[in-house]
Tab-separated table of C-alpha atoms in Angstrom:
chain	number	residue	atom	x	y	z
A	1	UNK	CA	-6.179	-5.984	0.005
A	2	UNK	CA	-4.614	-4.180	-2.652
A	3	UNK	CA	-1.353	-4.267	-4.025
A	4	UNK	CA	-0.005	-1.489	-2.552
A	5	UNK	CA	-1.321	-2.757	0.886
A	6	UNK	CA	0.421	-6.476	1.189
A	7	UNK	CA	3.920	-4.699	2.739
A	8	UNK	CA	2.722	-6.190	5.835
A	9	UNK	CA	1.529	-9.634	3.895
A	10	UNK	CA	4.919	-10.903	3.127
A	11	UNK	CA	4.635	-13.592	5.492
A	12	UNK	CA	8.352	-13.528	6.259
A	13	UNK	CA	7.252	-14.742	9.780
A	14	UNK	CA	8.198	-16.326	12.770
A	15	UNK	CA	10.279	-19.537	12.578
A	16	UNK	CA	8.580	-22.453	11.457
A	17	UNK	CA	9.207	-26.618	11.671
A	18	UNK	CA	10.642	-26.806	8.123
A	19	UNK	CA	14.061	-26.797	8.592
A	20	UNK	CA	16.409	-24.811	6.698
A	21	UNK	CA	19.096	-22.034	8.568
A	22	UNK	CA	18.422	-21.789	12.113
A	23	UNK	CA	16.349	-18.295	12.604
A	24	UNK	CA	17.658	-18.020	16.023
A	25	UNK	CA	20.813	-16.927	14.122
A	26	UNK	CA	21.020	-13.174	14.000
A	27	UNK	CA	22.605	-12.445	11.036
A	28	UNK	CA	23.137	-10.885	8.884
A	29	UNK	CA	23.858	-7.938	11.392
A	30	UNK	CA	23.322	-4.767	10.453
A	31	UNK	CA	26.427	-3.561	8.732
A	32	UNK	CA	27.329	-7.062	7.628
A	33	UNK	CA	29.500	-7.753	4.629
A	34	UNK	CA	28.633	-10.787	2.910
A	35	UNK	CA	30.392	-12.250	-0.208
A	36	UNK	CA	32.766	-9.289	0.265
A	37	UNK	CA	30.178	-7.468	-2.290
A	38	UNK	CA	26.903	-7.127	-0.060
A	39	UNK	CA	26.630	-4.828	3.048
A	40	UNK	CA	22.777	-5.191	5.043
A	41	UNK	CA	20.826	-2.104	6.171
A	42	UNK	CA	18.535	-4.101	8.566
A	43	UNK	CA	15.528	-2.016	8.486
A	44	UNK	CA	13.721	-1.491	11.623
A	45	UNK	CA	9.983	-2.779	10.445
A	46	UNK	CA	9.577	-5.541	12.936
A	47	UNK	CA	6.369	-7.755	12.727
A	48	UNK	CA	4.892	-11.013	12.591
A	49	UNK	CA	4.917	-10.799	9.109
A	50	UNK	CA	8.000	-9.325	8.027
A	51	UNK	CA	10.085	-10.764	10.731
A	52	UNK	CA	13.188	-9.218	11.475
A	53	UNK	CA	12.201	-6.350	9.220
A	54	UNK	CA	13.266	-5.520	5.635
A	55	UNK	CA	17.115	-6.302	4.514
A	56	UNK	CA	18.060	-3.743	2.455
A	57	UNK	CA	20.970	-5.243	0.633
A	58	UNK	CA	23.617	-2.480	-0.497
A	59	UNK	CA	25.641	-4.063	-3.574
A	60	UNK	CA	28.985	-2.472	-4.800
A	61	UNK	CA	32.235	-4.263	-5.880
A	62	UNK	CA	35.260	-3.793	-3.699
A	63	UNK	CA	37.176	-1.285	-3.784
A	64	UNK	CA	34.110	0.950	-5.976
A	65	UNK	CA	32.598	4.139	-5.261
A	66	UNK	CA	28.955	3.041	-6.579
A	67	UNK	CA	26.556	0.952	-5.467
A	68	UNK	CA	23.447	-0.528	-5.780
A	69	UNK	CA	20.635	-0.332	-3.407
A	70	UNK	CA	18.218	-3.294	-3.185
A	71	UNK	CA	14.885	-2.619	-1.263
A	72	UNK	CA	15.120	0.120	0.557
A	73	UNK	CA	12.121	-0.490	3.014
A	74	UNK	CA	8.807	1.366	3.875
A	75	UNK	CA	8.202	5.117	3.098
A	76	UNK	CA	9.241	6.441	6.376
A	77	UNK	CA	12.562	8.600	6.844
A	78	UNK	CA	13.971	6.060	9.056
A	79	UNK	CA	14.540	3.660	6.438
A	80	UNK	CA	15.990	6.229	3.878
A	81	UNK	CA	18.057	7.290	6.798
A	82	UNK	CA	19.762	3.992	7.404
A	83	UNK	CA	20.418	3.758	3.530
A	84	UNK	CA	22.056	6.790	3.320
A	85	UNK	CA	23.787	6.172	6.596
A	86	UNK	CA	25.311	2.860	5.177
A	87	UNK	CA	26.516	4.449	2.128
A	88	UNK	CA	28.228	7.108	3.703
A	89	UNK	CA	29.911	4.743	6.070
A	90	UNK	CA	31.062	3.121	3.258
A	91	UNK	CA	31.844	5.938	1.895
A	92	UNK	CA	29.416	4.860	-1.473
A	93	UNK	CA	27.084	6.753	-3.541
A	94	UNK	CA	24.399	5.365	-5.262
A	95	UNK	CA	24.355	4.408	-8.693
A	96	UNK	CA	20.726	3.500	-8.677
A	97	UNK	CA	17.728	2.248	-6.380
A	98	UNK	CA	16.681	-1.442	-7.664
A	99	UNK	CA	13.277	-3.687	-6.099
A	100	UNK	CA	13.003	-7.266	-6.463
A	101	UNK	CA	8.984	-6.888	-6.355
A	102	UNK	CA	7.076	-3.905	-5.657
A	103	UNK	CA	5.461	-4.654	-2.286
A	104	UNK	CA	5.512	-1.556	0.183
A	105	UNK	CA	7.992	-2.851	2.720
A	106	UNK	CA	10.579	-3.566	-0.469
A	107	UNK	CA	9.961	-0.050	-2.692
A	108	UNK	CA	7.532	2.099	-0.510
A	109	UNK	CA	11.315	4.738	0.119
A	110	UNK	CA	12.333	3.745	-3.464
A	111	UNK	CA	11.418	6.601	-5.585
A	112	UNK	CA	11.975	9.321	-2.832
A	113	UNK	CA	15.523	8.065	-2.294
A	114	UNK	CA	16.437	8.073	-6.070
A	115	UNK	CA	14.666	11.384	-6.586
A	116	UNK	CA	16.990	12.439	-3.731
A	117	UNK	CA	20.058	11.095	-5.074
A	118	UNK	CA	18.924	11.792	-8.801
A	119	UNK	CA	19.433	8.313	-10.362
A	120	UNK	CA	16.966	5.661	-11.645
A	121	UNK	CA	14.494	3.177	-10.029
A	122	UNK	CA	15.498	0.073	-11.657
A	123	UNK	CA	12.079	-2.632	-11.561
A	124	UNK	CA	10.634	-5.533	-13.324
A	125	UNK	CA	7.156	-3.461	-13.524
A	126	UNK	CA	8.707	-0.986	-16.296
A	127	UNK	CA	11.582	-3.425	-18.156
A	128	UNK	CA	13.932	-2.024	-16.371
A	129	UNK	CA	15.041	-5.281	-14.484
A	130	UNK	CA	14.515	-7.681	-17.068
A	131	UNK	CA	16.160	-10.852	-17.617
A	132	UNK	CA	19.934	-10.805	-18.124
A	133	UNK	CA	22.598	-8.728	-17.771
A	134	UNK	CA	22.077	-5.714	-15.461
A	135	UNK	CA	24.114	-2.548	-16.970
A	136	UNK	CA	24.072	0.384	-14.326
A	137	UNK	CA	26.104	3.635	-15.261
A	138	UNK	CA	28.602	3.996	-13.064
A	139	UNK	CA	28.518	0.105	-11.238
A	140	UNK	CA	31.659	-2.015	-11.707
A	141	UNK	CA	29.534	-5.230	-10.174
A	142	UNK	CA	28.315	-7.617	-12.604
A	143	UNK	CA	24.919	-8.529	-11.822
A	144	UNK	CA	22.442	-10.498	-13.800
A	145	UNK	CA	18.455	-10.175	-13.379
A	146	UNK	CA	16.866	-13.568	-12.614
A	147	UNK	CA	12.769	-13.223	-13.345
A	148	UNK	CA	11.176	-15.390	-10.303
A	149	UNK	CA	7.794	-14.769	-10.311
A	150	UNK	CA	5.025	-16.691	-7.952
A	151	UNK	CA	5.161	-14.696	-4.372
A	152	UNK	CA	4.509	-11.511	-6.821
A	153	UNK	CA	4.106	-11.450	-10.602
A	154	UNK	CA	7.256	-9.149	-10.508
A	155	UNK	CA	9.683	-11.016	-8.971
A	156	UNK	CA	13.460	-10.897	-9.089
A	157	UNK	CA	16.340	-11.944	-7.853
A	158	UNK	CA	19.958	-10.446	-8.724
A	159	UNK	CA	22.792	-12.613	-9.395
A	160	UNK	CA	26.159	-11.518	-7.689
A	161	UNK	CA	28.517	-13.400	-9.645
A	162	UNK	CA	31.444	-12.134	-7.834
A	163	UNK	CA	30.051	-13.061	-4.244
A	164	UNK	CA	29.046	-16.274	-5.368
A	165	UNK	CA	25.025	-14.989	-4.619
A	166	UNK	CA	22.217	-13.908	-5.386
A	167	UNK	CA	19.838	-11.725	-3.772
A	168	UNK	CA	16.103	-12.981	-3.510
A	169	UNK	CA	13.512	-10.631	-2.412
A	170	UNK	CA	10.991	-12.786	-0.905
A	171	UNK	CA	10.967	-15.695	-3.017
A	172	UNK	CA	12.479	-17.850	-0.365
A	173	UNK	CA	13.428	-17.448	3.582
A	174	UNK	CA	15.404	-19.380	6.063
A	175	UNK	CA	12.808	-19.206	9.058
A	176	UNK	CA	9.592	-19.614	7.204
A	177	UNK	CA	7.949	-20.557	3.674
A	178	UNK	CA	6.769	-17.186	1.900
A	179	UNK	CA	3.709	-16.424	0.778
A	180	UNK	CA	1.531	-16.299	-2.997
A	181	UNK	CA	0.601	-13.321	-2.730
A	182	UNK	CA	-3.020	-13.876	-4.886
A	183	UNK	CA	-4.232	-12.712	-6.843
A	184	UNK	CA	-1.449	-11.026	-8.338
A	185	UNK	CA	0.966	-14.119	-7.490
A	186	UNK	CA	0.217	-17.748	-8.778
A	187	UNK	CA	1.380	-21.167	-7.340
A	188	UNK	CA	1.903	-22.410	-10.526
A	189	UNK	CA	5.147	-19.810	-11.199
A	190	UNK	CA	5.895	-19.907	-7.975
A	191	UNK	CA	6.646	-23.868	-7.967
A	192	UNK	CA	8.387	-23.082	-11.605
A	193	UNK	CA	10.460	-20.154	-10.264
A	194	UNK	CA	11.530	-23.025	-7.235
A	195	UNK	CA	13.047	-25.250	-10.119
A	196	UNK	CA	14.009	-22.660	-12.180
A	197	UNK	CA	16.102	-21.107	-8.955
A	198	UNK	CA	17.378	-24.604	-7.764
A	199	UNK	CA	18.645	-24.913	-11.947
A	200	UNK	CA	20.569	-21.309	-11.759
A	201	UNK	CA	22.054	-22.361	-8.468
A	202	UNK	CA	23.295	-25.467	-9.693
A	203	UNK	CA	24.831	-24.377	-13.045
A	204	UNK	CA	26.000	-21.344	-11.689
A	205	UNK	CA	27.830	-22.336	-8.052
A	206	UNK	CA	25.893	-19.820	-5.864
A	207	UNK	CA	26.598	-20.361	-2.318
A	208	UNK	CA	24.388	-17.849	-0.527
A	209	UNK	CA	21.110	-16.694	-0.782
A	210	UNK	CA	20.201	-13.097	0.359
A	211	UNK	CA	17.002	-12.771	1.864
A	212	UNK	CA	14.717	-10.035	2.431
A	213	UNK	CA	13.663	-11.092	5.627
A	214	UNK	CA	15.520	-12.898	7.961
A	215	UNK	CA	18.818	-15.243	7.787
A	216	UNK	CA	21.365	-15.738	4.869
A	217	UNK	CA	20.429	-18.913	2.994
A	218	UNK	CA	23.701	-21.042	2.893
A	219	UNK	CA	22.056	-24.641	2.424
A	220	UNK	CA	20.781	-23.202	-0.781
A	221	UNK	CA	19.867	-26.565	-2.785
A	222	UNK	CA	18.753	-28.121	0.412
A	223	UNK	CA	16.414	-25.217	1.535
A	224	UNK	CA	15.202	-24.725	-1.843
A	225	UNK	CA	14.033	-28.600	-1.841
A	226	UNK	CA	12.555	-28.304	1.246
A	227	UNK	CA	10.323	-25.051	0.808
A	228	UNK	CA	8.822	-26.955	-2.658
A	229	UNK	CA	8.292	-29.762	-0.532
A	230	UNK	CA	6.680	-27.885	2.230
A	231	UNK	CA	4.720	-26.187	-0.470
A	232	UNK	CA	3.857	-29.195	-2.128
A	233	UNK	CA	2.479	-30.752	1.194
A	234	UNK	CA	0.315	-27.994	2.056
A	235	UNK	CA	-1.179	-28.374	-1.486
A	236	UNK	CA	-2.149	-31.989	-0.923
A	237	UNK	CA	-3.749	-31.327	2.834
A	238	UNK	CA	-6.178	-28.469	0.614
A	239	UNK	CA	-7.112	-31.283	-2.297
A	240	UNK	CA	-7.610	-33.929	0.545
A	241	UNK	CA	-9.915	-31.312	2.626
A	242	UNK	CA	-11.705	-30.822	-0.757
A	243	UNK	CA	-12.003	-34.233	-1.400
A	244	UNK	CA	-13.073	-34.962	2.239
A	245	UNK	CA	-16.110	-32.748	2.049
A	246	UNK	CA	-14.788	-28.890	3.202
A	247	UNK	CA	-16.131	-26.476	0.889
A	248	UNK	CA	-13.723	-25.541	-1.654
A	249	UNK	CA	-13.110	-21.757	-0.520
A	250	UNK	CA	-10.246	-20.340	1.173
A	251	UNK	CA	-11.568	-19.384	4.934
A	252	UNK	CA	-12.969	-22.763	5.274
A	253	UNK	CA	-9.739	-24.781	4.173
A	254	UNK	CA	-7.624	-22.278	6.740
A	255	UNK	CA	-10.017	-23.385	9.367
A	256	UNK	CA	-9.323	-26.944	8.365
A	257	UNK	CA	-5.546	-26.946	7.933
A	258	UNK	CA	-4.100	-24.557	8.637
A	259	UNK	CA	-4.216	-24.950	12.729
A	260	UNK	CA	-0.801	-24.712	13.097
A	261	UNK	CA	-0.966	-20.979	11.757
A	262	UNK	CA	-0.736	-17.742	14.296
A	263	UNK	CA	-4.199	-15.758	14.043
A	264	UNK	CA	-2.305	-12.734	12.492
A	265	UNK	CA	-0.611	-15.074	9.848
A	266	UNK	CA	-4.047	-15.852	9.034
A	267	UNK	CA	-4.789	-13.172	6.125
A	268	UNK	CA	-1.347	-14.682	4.284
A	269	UNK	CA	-2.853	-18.452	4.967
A	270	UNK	CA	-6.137	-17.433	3.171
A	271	UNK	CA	-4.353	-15.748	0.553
A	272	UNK	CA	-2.397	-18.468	0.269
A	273	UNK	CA	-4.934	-21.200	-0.035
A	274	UNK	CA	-6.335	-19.154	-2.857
A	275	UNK	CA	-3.686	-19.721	-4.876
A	276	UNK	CA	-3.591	-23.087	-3.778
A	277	UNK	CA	-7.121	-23.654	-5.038
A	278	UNK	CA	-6.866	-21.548	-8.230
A	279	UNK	CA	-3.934	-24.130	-9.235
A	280	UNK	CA	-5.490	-27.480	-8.009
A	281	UNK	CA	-8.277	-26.637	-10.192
A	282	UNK	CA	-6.178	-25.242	-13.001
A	283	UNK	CA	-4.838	-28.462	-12.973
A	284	UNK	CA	-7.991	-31.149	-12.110
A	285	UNK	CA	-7.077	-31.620	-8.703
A	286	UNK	CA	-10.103	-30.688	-7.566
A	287	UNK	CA	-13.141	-29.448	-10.344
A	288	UNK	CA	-13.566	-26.151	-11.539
A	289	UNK	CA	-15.941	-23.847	-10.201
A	290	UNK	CA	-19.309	-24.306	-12.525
């Protein structure tokens, strides 16, 4: 699967036993305010793997004309239709489209929508969502870029200093862990971008995490120490099915642990477990291929 195809890999998927906000919760509703700087477009690209579809997050400070538009969704017209529906309800324009990765059901409307509105596409793929500060002409809201890479090797999250948040793309969920999206995303940043997200929380009092898929975060530290855990786990059920005897390769270990995983959840679980293996061998959990 190619890079361009994992919009439906995200893996954002139905609730599972770890814990965390409930996902029965429907929220945020589409139209929400949250922080008193974040409105959600909730996107209408239901699945198994992207959940409750994309949430497009629409950031603007209050009282401000401009905003920012955080993954817009898939390349259909719906989805650029309920962005520019929210905006005019608002009664916003945007200042500029930003992605927190480039996965289809984030970015696939993202360049059509700023070609439309004739400003930039702000991503981590060309510098122009690097680490710091975020400057956008004509955006009162101070935002700073947050590189947390693992689930993609471009992934963001924006700090909302003035909502006391930060959105997150799909580096964490409420309902479900995410998925290492390999072989483009590695399990090694992934557990780094965990503690390096648990870190910027701490110092920096956020109280909300903004998802792409599914609930707002509000346990942050707790959820965040769960889904490393979780992660963790899963790791050590792959090295003990090595160790036990199941070949070392990805369908095989699925087959072995992963029974608790829905059949169409199963292309994320393999993907997963190659990242899983890549890393236990990058690090002599297991030996490296001959």
């Amino acid at each position: 699967m190619s890079a361009s195809q994992i919009s439906e890999a995200t893996a954002a998927a139905a609730p599972s036993s770890q814990g965390g906000v409930s996902a029965a919760a429907d929220r945020p509703v589409h139209g929400e305010l949250v922080g008193g700087v974040a409105r959600c477009v909730r996107q209408h690209n239901v699945s198994p793997l992207t959940f409750r579809g994309t949430n497009t997050w629409i950031l603007a400070a209050p009282n401000d004309r401009c905003a920012l538009v955080v993954d817009p969704g898939p390349d259909d017209g719906a989805c650029a239709l309920s962005c520019e529906a929210m905006l005019a309800a608002c009664g916003l324009q945007a200042a500029a489209v930003a992605v927190t990765h480039y996965h289809v059901d984030h970015a696939g409307c993202a360049d059509g929508l700023a070609r439309c509105w004739g400003v930039p596409v702000l991503r981590a793929t060309d510098g122009t969502l690097a680490a710091g500060p975020l400057k956008v002409a004509g955006l009162a809201l101070a935002l700073t870029v947050v590189p947390l890479p693992g689930h993609s090797s471009d992934s963001v999250a924006l700090h909302v200093p003035a909502g006391e948040l930060m959105v997150t793309g799909d580096v964490i969920f409420a309902q479900s862990p995410t998925m290492v999206c390999w072989p483009d995303g590695k399990l090694g940043a992934y557990l780094d971008s965990l503690d390096a997200l648990d870190r910027y929380v701490a110092l920096h009092g956020v109280k909300r995490l903004l998802t792409a898929h599914g609930p707002v975060i509000e346990n942050v530290r707790e959820r965040i120490g769960a889904v490393r855990d979780h992660r963790l786990a899963r790791l050590s059920q792959v090295v003990r099915a090595v160790q036990d005897g199941v070949a070392p390769q990805a369908e095989a270990i699925v087959d072995a642990v992963y029974d608790d995983v829905p059949a169409v959840l199963r292309p994320g679980a393999v993907r997963s477990v190659h990242a899983q293996l890549d890393y236990a061998r990058e690090t002599g959990l297991i030996p490296a291929i001959p």
